[in-house]
Tab-separated table of N, CA and C in Angstrom:
chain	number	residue	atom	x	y	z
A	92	UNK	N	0.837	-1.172	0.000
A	92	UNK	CA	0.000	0.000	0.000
A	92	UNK	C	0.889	1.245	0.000
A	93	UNK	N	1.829	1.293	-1.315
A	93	UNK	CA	2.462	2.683	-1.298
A	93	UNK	C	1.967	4.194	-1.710
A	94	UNK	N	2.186	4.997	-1.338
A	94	UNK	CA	1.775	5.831	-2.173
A	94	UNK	C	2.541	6.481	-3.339
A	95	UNK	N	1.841	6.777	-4.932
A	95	UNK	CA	2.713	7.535	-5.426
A	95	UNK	C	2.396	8.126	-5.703
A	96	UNK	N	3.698	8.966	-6.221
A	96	UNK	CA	4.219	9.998	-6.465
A	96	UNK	C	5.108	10.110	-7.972
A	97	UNK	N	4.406	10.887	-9.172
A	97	UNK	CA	5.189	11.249	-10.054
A	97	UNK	C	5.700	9.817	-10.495
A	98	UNK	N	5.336	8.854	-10.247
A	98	UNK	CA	4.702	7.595	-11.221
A	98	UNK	C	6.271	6.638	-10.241
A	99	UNK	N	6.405	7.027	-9.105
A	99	UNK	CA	7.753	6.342	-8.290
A	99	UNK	C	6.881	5.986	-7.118
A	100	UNK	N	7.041	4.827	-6.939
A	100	UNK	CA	7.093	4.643	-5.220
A	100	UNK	C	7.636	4.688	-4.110
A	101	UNK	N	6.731	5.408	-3.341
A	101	UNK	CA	7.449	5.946	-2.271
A	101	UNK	C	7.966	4.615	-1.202
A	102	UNK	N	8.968	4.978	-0.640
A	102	UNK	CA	9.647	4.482	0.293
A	102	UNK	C	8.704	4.214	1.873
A	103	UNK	N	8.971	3.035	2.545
A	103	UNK	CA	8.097	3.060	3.331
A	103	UNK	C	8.356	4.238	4.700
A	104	UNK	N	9.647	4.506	4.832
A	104	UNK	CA	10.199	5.219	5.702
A	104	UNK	C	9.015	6.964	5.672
A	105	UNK	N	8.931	7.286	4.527
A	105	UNK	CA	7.954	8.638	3.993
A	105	UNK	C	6.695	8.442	4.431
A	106	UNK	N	6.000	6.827	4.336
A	106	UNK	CA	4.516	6.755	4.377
A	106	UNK	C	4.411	6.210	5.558
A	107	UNK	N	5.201	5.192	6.125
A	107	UNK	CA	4.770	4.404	7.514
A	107	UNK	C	5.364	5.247	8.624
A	108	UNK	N	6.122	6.216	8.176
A	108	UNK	CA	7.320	6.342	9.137
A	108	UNK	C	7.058	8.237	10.037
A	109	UNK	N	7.665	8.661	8.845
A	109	UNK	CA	7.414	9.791	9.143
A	109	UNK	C	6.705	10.427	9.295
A	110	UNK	N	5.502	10.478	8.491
A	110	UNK	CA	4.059	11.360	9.139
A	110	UNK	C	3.602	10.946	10.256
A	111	UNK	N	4.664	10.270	11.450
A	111	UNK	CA	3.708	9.429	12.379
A	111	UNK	C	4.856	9.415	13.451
A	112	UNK	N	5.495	11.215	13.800
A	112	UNK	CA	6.847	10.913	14.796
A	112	UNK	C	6.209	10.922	15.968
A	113	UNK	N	4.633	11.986	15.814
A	113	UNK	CA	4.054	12.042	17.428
A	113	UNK	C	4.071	10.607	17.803
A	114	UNK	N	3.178	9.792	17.369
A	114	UNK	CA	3.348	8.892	17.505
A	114	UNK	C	3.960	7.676	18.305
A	115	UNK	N	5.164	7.976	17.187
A	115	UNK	CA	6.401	7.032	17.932
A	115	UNK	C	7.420	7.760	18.894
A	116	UNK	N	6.955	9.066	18.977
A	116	UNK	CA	7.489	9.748	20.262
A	116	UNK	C	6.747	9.258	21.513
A	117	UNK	N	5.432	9.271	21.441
A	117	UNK	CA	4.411	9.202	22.803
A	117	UNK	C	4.586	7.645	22.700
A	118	UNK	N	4.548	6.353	22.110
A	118	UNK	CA	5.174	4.989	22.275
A	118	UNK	C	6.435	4.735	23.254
A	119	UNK	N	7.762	5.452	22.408
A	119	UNK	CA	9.046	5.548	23.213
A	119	UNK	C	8.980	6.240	24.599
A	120	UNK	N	7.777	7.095	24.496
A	120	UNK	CA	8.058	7.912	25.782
A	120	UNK	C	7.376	6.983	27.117
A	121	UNK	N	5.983	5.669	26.762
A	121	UNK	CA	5.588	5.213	27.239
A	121	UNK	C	6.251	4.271	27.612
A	122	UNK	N	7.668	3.554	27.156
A	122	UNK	CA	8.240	2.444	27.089
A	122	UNK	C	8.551	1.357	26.261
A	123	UNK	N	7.543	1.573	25.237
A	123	UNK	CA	7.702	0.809	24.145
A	123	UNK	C	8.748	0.480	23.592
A	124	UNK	N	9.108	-0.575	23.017
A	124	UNK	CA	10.426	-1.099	22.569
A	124	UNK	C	10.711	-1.021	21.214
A	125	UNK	N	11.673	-1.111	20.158
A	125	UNK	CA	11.669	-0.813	19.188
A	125	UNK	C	10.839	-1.916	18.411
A	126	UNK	N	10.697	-3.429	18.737
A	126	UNK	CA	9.726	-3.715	18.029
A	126	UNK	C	8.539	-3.595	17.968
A	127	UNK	N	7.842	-2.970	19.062
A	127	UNK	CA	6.538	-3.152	19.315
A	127	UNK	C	6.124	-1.314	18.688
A	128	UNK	N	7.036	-0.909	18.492
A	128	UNK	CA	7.159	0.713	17.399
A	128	UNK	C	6.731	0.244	16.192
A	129	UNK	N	7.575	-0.703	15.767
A	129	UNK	CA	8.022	-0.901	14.307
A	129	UNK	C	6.606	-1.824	13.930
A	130	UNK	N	5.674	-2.674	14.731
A	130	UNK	CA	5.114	-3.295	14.148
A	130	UNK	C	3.696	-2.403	14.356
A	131	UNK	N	3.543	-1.545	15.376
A	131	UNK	CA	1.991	-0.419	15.326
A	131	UNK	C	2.191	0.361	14.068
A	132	UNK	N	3.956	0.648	13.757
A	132	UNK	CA	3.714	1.494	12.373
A	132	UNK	C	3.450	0.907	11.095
A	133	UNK	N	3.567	-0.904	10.978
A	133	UNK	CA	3.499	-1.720	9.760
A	133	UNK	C	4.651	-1.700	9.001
A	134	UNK	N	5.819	-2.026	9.982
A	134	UNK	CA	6.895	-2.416	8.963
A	134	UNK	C	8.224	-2.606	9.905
A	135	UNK	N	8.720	-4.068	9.672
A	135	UNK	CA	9.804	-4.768	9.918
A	135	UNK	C	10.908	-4.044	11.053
A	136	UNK	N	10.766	-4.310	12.359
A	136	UNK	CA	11.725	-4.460	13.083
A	136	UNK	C	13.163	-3.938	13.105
A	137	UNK	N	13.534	-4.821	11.963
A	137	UNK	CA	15.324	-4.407	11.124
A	137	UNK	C	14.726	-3.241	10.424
A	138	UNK	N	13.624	-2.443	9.662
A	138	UNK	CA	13.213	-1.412	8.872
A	138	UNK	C	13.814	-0.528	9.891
A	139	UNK	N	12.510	-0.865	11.006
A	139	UNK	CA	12.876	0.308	12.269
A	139	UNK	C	14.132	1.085	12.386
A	140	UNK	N	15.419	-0.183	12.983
A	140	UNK	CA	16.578	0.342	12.918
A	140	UNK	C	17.034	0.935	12.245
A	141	UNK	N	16.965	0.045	11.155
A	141	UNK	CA	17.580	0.843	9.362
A	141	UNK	C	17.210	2.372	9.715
A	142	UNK	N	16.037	2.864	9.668
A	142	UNK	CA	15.466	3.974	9.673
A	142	UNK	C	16.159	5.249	10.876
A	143	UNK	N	15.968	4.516	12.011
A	143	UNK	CA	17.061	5.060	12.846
A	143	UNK	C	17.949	5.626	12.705
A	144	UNK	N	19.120	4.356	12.094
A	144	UNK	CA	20.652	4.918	11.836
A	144	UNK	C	20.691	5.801	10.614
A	145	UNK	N	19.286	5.795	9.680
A	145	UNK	CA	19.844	6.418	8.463
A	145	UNK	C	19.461	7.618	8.737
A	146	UNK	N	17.831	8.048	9.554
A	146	UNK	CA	17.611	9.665	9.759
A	146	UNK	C	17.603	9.822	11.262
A	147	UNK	N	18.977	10.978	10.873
A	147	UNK	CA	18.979	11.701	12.145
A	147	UNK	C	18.107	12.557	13.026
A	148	UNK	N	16.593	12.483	12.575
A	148	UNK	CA	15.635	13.019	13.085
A	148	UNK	C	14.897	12.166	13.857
A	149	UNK	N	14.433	10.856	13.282
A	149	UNK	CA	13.978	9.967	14.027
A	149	UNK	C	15.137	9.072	15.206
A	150	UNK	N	16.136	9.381	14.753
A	150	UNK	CA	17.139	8.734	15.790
A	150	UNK	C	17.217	9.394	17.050
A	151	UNK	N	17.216	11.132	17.001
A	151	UNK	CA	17.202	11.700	18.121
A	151	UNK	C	15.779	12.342	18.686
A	152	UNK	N	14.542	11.424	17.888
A	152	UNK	CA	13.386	11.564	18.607
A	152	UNK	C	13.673	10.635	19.509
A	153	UNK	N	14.212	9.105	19.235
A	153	UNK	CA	13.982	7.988	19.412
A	153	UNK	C	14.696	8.070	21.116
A	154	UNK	N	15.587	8.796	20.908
A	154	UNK	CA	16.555	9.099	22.212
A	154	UNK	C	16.409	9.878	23.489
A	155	UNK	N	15.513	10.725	22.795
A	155	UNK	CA	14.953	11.811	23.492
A	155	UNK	C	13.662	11.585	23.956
A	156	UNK	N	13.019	10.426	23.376
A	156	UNK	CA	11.578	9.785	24.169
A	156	UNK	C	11.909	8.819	24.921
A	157	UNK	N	12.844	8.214	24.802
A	157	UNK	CA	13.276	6.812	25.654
A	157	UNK	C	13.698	7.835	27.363
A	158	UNK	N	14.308	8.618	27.663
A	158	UNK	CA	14.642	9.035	28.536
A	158	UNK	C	13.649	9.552	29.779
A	159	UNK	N	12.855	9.665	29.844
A	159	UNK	CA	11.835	9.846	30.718
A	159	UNK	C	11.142	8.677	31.339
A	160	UNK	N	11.453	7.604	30.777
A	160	UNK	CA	11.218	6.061	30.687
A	160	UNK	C	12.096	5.355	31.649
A	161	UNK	N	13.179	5.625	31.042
A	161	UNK	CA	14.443	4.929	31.503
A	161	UNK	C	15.034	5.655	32.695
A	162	UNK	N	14.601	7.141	33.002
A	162	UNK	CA	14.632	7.756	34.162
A	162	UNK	C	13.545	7.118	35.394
A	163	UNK	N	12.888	7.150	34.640
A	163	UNK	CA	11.633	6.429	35.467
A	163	UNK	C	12.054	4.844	36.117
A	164	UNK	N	13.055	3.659	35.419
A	164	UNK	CA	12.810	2.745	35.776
A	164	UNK	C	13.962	2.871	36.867
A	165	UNK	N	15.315	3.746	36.041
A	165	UNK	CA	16.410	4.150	36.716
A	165	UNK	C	16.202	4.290	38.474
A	166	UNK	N	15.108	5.500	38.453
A	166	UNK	CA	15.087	5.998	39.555
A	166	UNK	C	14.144	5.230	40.817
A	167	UNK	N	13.639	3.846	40.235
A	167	UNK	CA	13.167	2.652	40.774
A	167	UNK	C	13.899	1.739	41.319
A	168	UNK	N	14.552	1.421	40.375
A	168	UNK	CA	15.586	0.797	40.707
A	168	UNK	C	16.641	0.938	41.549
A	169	UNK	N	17.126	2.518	41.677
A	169	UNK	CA	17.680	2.960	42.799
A	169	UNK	C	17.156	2.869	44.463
A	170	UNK	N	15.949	3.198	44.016
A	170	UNK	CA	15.126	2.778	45.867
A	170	UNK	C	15.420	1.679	45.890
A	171	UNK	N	14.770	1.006	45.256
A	171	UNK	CA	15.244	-0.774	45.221
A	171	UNK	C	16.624	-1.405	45.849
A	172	UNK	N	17.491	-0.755	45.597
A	172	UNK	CA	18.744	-1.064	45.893
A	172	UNK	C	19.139	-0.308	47.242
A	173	UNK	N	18.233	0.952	47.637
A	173	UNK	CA	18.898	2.053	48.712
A	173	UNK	C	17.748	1.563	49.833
A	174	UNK	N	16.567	1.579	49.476
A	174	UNK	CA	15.095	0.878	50.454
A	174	UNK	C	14.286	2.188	50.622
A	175	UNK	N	13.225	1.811	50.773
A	175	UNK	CA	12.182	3.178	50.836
A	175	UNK	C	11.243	2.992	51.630
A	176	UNK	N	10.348	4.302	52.311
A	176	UNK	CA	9.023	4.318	53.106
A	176	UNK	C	7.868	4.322	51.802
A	177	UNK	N	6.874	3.240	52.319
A	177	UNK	CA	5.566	3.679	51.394
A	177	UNK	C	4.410	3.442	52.136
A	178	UNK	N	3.399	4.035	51.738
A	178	UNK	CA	1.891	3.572	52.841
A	178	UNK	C	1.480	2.428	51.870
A	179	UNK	N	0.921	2.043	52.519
A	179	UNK	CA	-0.852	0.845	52.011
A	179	UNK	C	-1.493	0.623	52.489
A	180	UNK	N	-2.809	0.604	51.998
A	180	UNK	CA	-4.043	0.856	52.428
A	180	UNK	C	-4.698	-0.331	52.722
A	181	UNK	N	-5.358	-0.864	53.797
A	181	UNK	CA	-6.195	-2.202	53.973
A	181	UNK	C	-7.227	-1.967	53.872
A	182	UNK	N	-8.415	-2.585	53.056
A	182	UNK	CA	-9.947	-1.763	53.032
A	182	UNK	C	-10.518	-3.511	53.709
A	183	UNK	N	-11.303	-3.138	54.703
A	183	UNK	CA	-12.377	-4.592	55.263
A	183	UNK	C	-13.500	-4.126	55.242
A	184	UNK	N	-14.097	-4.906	54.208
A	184	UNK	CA	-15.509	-5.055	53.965
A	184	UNK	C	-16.393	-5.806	54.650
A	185	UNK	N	-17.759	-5.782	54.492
A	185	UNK	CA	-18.409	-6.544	55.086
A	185	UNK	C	-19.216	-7.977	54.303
A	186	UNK	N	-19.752	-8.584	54.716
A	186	UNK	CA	-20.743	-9.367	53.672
A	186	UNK	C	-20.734	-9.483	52.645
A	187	UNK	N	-21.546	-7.657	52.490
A	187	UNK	CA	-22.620	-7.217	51.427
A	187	UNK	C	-21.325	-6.398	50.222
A	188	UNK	N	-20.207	-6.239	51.142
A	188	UNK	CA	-19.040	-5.788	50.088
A	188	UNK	C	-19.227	-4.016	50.276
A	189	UNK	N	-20.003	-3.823	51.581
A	189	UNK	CA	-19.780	-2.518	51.899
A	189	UNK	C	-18.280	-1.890	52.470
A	190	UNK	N	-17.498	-0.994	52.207
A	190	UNK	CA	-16.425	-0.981	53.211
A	190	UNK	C	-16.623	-0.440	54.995
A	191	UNK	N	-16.192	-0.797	55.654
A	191	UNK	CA	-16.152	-1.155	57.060
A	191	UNK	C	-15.055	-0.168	57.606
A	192	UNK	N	-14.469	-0.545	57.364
A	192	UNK	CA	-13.152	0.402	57.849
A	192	UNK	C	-11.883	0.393	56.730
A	193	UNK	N	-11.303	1.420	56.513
A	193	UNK	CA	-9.892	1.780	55.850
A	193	UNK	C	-8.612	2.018	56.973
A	194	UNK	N	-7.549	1.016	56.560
A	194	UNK	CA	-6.339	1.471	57.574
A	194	UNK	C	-5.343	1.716	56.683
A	195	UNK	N	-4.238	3.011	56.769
A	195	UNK	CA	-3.283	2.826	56.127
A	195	UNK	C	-2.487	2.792	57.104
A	196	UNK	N	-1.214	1.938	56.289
A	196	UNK	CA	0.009	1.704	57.257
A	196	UNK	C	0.865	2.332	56.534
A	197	UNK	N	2.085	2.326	56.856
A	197	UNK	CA	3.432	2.910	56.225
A	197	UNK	C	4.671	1.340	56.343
A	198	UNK	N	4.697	1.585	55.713
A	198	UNK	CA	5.788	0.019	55.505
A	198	UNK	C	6.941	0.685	54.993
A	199	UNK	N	8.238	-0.328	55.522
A	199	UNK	CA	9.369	-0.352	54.770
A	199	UNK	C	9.762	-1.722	54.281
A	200	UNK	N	10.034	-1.328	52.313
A	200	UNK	CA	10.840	-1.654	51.847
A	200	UNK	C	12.340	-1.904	51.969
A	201	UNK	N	13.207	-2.889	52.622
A	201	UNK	CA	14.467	-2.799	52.800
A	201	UNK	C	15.602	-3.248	51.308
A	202	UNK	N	16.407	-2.686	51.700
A	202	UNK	CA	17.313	-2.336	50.268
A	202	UNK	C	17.655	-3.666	50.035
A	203	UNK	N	17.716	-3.806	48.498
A	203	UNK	CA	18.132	-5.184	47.707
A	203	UNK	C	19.436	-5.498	47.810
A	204	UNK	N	20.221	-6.488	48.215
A	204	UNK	CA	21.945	-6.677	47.726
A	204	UNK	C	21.993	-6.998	46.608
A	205	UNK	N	21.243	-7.473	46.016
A	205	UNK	CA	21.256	-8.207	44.270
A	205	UNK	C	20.847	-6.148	43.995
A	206	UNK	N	19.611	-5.850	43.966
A	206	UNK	CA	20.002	-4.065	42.985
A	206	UNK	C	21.432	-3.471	43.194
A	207	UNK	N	21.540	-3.336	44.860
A	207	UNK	CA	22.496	-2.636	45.577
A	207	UNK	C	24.054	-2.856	44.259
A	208	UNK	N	24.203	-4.142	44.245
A	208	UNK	CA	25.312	-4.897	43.699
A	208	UNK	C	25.301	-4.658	42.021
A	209	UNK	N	24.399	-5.082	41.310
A	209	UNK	CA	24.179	-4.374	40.094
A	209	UNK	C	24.338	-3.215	39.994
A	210	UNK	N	23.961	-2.285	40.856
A	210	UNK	CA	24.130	-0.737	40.336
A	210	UNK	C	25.457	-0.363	40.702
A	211	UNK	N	26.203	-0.821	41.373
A	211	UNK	CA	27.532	-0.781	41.513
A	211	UNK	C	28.195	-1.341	40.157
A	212	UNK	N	27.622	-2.612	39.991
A	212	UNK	CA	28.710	-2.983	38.964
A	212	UNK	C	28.236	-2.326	37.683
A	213	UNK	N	27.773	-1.725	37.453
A	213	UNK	CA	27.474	-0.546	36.592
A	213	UNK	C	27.702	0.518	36.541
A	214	UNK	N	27.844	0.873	37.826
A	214	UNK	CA	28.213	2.787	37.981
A	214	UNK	C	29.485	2.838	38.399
A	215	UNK	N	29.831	1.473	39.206
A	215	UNK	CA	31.567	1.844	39.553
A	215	UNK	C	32.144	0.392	39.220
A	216	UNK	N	32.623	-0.160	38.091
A	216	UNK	CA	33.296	-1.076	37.662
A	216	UNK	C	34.595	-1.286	38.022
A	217	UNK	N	35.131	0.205	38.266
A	217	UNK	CA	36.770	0.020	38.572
A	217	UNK	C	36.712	-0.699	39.837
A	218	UNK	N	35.681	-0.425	40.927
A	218	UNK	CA	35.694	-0.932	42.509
A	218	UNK	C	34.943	-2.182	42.577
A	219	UNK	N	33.883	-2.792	41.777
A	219	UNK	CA	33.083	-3.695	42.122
A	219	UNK	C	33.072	-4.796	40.511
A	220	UNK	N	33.317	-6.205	41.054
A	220	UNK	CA	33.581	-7.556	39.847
A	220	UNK	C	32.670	-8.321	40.241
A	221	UNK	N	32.345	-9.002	38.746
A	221	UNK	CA	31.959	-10.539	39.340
A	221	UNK	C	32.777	-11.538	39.052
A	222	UNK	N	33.607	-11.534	38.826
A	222	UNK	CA	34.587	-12.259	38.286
A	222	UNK	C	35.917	-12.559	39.625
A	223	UNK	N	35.646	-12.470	40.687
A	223	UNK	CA	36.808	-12.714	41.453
A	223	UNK	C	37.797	-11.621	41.819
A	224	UNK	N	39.154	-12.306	41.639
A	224	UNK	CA	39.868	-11.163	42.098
A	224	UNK	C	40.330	-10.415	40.905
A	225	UNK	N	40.696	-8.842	40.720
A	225	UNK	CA	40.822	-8.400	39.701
A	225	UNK	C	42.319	-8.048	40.051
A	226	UNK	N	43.054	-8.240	38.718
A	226	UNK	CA	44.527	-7.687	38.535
A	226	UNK	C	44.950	-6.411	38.079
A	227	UNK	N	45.571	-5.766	38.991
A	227	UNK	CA	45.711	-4.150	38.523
A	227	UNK	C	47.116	-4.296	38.900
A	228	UNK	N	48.048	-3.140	38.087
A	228	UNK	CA	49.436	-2.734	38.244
A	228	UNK	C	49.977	-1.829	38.933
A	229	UNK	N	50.498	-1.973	40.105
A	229	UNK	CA	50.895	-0.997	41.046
A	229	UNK	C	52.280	-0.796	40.459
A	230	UNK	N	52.500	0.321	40.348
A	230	UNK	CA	54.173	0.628	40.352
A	230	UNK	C	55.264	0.768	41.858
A	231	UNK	N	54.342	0.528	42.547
A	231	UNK	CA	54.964	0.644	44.289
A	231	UNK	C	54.716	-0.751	44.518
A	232	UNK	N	54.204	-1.791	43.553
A	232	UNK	CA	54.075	-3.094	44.243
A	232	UNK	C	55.668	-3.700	44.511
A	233	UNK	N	55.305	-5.319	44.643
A	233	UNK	CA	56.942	-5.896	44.309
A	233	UNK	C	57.679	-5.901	42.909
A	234	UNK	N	58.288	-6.140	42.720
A	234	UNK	CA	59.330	-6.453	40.972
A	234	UNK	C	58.228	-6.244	40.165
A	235	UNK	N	57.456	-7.368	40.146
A	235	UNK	CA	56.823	-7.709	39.165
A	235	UNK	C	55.571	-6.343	38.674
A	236	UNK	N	55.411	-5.770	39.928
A	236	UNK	CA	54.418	-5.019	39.359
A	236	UNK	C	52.984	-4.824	39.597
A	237	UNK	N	52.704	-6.289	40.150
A	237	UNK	CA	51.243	-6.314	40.130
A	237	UNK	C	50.976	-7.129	41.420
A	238	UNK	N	49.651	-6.700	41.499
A	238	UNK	CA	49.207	-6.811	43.223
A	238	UNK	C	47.602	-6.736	42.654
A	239	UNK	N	47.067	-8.216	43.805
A	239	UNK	CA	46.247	-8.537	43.867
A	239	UNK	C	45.081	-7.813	44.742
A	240	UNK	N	43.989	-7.205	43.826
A	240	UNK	CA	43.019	-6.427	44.460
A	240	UNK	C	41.807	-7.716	44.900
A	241	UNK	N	41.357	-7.825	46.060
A	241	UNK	CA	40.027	-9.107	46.319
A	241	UNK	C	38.591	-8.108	45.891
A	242	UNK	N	38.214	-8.647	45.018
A	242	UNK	CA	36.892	-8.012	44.538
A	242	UNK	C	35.737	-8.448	45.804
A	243	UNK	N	34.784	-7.831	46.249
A	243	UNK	CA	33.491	-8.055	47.104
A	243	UNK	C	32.880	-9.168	47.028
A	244	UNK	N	33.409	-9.922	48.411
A	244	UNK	CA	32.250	-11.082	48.102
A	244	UNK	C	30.779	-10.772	48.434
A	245	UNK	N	29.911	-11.491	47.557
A	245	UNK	CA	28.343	-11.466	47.848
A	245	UNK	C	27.923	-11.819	49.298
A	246	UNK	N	28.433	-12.650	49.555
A	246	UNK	CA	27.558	-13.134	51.021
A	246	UNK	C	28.302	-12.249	51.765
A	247	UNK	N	30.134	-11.832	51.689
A	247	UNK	CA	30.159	-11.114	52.912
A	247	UNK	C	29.630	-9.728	53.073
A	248	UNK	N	28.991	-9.406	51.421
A	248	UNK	CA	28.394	-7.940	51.390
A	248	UNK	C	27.165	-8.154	52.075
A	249	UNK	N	26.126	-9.550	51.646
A	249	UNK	CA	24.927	-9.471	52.412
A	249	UNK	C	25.521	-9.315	54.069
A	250	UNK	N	26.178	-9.854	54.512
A	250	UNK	CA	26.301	-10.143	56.130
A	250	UNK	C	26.568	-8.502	56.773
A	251	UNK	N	27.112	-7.765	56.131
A	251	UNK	CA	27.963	-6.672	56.337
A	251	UNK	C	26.522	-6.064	56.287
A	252	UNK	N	25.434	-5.768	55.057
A	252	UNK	CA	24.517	-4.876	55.428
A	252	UNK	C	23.329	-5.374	56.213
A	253	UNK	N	23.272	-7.227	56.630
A	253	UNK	CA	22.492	-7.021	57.736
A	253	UNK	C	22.942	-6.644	58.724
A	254	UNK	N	24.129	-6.590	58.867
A	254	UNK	CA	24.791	-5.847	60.671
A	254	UNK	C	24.494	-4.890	60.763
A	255	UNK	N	24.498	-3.639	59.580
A	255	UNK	CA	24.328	-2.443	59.478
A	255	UNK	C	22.630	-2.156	59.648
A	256	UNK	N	21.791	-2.868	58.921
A	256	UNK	CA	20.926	-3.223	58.984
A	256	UNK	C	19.750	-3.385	60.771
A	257	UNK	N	20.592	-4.314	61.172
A	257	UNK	CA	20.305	-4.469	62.797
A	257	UNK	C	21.022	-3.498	63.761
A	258	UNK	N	22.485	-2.777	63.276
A	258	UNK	CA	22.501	-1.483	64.040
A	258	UNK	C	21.881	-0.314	63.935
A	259	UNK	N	21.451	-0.176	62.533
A	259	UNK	CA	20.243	0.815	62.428
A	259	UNK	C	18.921	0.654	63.391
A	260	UNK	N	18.482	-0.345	63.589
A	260	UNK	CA	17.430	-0.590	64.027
A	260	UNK	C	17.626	-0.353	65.584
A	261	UNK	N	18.729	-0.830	65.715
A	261	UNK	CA	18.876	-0.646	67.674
A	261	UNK	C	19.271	0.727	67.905
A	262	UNK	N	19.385	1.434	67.072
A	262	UNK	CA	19.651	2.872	67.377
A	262	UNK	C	18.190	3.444	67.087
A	263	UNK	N	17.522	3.252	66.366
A	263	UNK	CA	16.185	3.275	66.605
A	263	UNK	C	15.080	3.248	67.531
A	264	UNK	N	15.473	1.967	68.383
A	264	UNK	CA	14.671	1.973	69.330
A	264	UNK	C	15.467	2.396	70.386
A	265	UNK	N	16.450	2.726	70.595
A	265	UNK	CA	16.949	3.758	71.971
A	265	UNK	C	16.228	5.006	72.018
């Protein structure tokens, strides 16, 4: 279903693509992924990309809608890993499915070692491995040069923030 033009057919990028950036701006901005873009607009996945890398207009829509998204999951993911206060609400009904009483509580979320640990090994790679011990070159080491850094173990990181964990709490209740 192309349209033409001056007896040529147009390219799908002109007809599927471009008259339709609101579009795939308010998609990207919702979360949408590049295939689930490429197939509401009617055309191939690999098109998508293609289209991407070739116009620099849709590439830096594409970039510029993803970010409010990815801030969004970013900044989830960070509580996740740091721990947060939230309320919730208990509603008890009766019988008849009337409500009875509403209680909100305030709960804590306590911080993840699996986020905690990921966002490290993402934001600070030079300090945090999964791979064991990492080899770096000291020039103050011995002869040779190199000196063994011990990368973080997992369990002794979990043990370390439940201590911290249970001294928070006893300073709490003093």
């Amino acid at each position: 279903m192309c349209a033409k033009k001056t007896g040529k057919t147009l390219p799908k990028y002109e007809t599927h693509v471009a008259p339709r950036m609101d579009e795939i701006k308010t998609m990207f901005e919702n979360g949408a992924r590049m295939k689930d873009v490429a197939q509401a607009l009617g055309v191939s996945p690999r098109s998508m990309f293609r289209y991407a890398n070739d116009h620099p207009r849709l590439r830096e829509l594409i970039e510029e809608a993803k970010k409010p998204a990815d801030d969004c999951v970013e900044y989830a993911f960070y509580r996740t890993a740091t721990g947060f206060h939230y309320k919730e609400k208990k509603i008890e009904k009766d019988e008849d499915g009337n409500i009875v009483k509403e209680t909100v509580y305030e709960k804590y979320f306590p911080p993840s070692p699996q986020a905690a640990f990921r966002w490290l090994l993402n934001r600070r790679r030079d300090q945090w491995s999964l791979n064991g011990n990492e080899t770096q070159i000291d020039p103050d080491a011995d002869s040779s040069g190199i000196i063994e850094i011990p990368a973080i173990n997992a369990a002794e990181f979990e043990a370390e923030r439940e201590a911290e964990l249970k001294r928070l709490e006893a300073e709490k209740n003093v």
